[in-house]
Amino acid sequence: MPLSFKHLTSTKQLTRADTDAILAKAAEMEGTMAKGGSDLLAGKILAALFYEASTRTRLSFEAAMLRLGGQVITADGFQFSSLYKGESIEDTMRMVGQYADIIAMRHPEQGSADRAAAVSLVPFINAGDGPGQHPTQALLDLFTIQKERRTIDGLKIAMVGDLRYGRTVHSLSFLLGLYNNLSFTFVAPKELTMPEKVTSFLAEKKLPFVEIDRLEPALECDVLYMTRIQQERFADHSEYERLKNVYTLTAKHLQGKKATVMHPLPRVGEIATDVDSLPSAAYFRQARNGVPVRMALLALLLGF
Ligand code: CP
């Protein structure tokens, strides 16, 4: 079934039929990956425009396109593009759409993805717009939850860290609003609490949530989604220094707990390395899931 959208800028666009189709296609793409890939997208070009730092999103988009037999053109860093000379996002998009069949863009400004999609001639995917949204991360998070927990409905989800500027937790919360009987615990210092746009959305969906500032009471959950305190979002560096080590999850915290530990990565100090060897530490498997999920999205948006 085709997706309900041509461009993906926000998880608020997605319907349950969309997520069902993407998760099913991603499972199929895991089989394709196991065979080394296919030529489904041979002759197609992805433009990967990364105007803000990225390792996972960029490389997994590129790997996804290459695994499907397509090709990739890239632009990275403002200083190497005509945005640096003052070209608008809109004009850049109008050009890139004449060189590529599909575009993925990361940009530091919230709202840049909507501006790009509004003029894009070809399918456009938001690969992260500042503190706004990161919809493909949320889709791979959803895929990971389904694989790790065998269900999405009914789970107790805890989100920890920078919930104010953390685009991954915003996007994932909106996406989980498509499912039933979930409950949320949001753990953040008072300076970094979940924005009202998310909490009012959950209230509308009648999905219960509590907001606390200590990690320990949140550990009795099914999914513990840790996030980084993001240095790049603070105007005042001393504020970052004060908050950067507010939460550190250790293996001791998880003794006797059943929580699956997730993190969009990169981590800085919020998950101690002694957690890495626990079976419940899912964050590196989560990062790998970015490839089949992005393969699925590229294929579906290109009509395959
Ligand atoms: N999770 C994520 O977006 O990682 P990158 O910033 O490395 O792309």
Short mmCIF file of C-alpha atoms in Angstrom, two decimals, residues 28-173:
data_model
loop_
_atom_site.label_atom_id
_atom_site.label_comp_id
_atom_site.label_asym_id
_atom_site.label_seq_id
_atom_site.Cartn_x
_atom_site.Cartn_y
_atom_site.Cartn_z
CA GLU A 28 11.51 -7.53 4.35
CA MET A 29 14.61 -5.33 3.87
CA GLU A 30 16.41 -7.22 6.63
CA GLY A 31 16.11 -10.27 4.36
CA THR A 32 17.45 -8.23 1.44
CA MET A 33 20.40 -7.10 3.58
CA ALA A 34 21.12 -10.68 4.61
CA LYS A 35 21.47 -11.53 0.91
CA GLY A 36 23.89 -8.60 0.46
CA GLY A 37 21.37 -6.27 -1.18
CA SER A 38 19.33 -5.96 -4.39
CA ASP A 39 19.02 -3.77 -7.47
CA LEU A 40 15.55 -2.48 -6.61
CA LEU A 41 16.63 1.18 -6.83
CA ALA A 42 19.19 0.82 -9.62
CA GLY A 43 19.34 4.06 -11.61
CA LYS A 44 17.97 6.15 -8.70
CA ILE A 45 20.01 8.81 -6.91
CA LEU A 46 19.76 9.92 -3.28
CA ALA A 47 21.02 13.41 -2.43
CA ALA A 48 22.28 13.31 1.16
CA LEU A 49 22.55 16.91 2.38
CA PHE A 50 24.06 17.13 5.85
CA TYR A 51 24.48 20.68 7.12
CA GLU A 52 24.83 19.51 10.74
CA ALA A 53 27.06 16.76 12.15
CA SER A 54 25.92 13.15 11.74
CA THR A 55 27.42 9.68 11.74
CA ARG A 56 24.54 7.19 11.95
CA THR A 57 21.83 8.95 9.98
CA ARG A 58 24.06 9.92 7.12
CA LEU A 59 25.91 6.64 6.81
CA SER A 60 22.80 4.50 7.22
CA PHE A 61 20.95 6.52 4.55
CA GLU A 62 23.91 6.04 2.23
CA ALA A 63 24.22 2.34 3.10
CA ALA A 64 20.47 1.90 2.55
CA MET A 65 20.61 3.42 -0.94
CA LEU A 66 23.71 1.44 -1.88
CA ARG A 67 22.21 -1.84 -0.56
CA LEU A 68 19.28 -1.25 -2.93
CA GLY A 69 21.53 -0.68 -5.94
CA GLY A 70 21.05 3.11 -6.05
CA GLN A 71 23.64 5.85 -5.94
CA VAL A 72 24.34 8.73 -3.58
CA ILE A 73 25.45 12.33 -4.05
CA THR A 74 26.34 14.33 -0.97
CA ALA A 75 26.79 17.84 0.38
CA ASP A 76 28.11 18.34 3.86
CA GLY A 77 28.87 21.36 5.96
CA PHE A 78 27.62 24.87 5.27
CA GLN A 79 31.10 26.04 4.36
CA PHE A 80 31.26 23.73 1.34
CA SER A 81 27.83 24.59 -0.05
CA SER A 82 26.21 27.67 -1.54
CA LEU A 83 24.12 28.06 1.63
CA TYR A 84 27.36 29.56 2.96
CA LYS A 85 27.17 32.19 0.20
CA GLY A 86 23.65 33.07 1.28
CA GLU A 87 21.59 30.83 -1.02
CA SER A 88 18.20 30.02 0.48
CA ILE A 89 17.12 26.50 1.44
CA GLU A 90 14.33 26.87 -1.12
CA ASP A 91 16.68 27.60 -4.04
CA THR A 92 19.02 24.80 -2.96
CA MET A 93 16.10 22.36 -2.98
CA ARG A 94 14.90 23.49 -6.40
CA MET A 95 18.37 22.69 -7.76
CA VAL A 96 18.99 19.42 -5.95
CA GLY A 97 15.64 18.03 -7.08
CA GLN A 98 16.93 18.28 -10.65
CA TYR A 99 19.99 16.18 -9.81
CA ALA A 100 18.48 13.47 -7.59
CA ASP A 101 15.34 11.32 -7.30
CA ILE A 102 15.02 11.69 -3.53
CA ILE A 103 16.57 14.00 -0.92
CA ALA A 104 17.48 13.51 2.76
CA MET A 105 18.53 16.67 4.60
CA ARG A 106 19.84 17.44 8.08
CA HIS A 107 19.89 21.10 9.01
CA PRO A 108 20.42 22.89 12.36
CA GLU A 109 17.31 25.10 12.09
CA GLN A 110 13.93 23.91 13.34
CA GLY A 111 11.43 24.32 10.49
CA SER A 112 14.06 24.01 7.74
CA ALA A 113 12.62 20.63 6.71
CA ASP A 114 9.13 22.07 6.16
CA ARG A 115 10.61 24.89 4.05
CA ALA A 116 12.57 22.39 1.98
CA ALA A 117 9.65 20.01 1.49
CA ALA A 118 7.35 22.87 0.44
CA VAL A 119 9.35 23.40 -2.75
CA SER A 120 10.96 20.01 -3.33
CA LEU A 121 10.33 18.50 -6.76
CA VAL A 122 11.19 15.00 -5.51
CA PRO A 123 10.41 13.11 -2.26
CA PHE A 124 12.10 14.87 0.66
CA ILE A 125 13.03 13.29 4.01
CA ASN A 126 13.88 15.25 7.16
CA ALA A 127 17.07 13.74 8.61
CA GLY A 128 16.88 16.05 11.65
CA ASP A 129 16.01 19.77 11.81
CA GLY A 130 17.64 21.31 14.88
CA PRO A 131 15.53 20.70 18.00
CA GLY A 132 12.48 20.01 15.82
CA GLN A 133 11.96 16.48 14.49
CA HIS A 134 13.90 13.38 13.45
CA PRO A 135 11.23 11.15 11.94
CA THR A 136 13.44 8.41 10.51
CA GLN A 137 15.09 7.97 13.92
CA ALA A 138 11.62 7.54 15.44
CA LEU A 139 10.74 4.93 12.82
CA LEU A 140 13.89 2.94 13.53
CA ASP A 141 13.18 3.31 17.25
CA LEU A 142 9.70 1.90 16.68
CA PHE A 143 11.12 -0.98 14.64
CA THR A 144 13.61 -1.66 17.45
CA ILE A 145 10.91 -1.64 20.14
CA GLN A 146 8.84 -4.08 18.11
CA LYS A 147 11.81 -6.40 17.58
CA GLU A 148 13.07 -6.24 21.15
CA ARG A 149 9.72 -6.37 22.98
CA ARG A 150 7.56 -8.25 20.41
CA THR A 151 4.85 -5.61 20.85
CA ILE A 152 4.38 -1.85 21.03
CA ASP A 153 0.93 -1.62 22.59
CA GLY A 154 0.76 -1.59 26.37
CA LEU A 155 4.42 -0.76 27.06
CA LYS A 156 5.73 1.46 29.85
CA ILE A 157 8.18 3.89 28.23
CA ALA A 158 10.66 6.05 30.16
CA MET A 159 12.48 8.87 28.36
CA VAL A 160 15.47 10.43 30.10
CA GLY A 161 17.73 13.44 29.57
CA ASP A 162 17.33 16.44 27.31
CA LEU A 163 13.65 16.19 26.55
CA ARG A 164 13.34 19.89 25.71
CA TYR A 165 15.70 20.02 22.72
CA GLY A 166 15.80 16.28 21.97
CA ARG A 167 14.16 15.90 18.57
CA THR A 168 14.28 12.10 18.79
CA VAL A 169 12.05 11.98 21.87
CA HIS A 170 9.62 14.47 20.32
CA SER A 171 9.31 12.43 17.12
CA LEU A 172 9.07 9.11 18.95
CA SER A 173 6.39 10.37 21.35
#
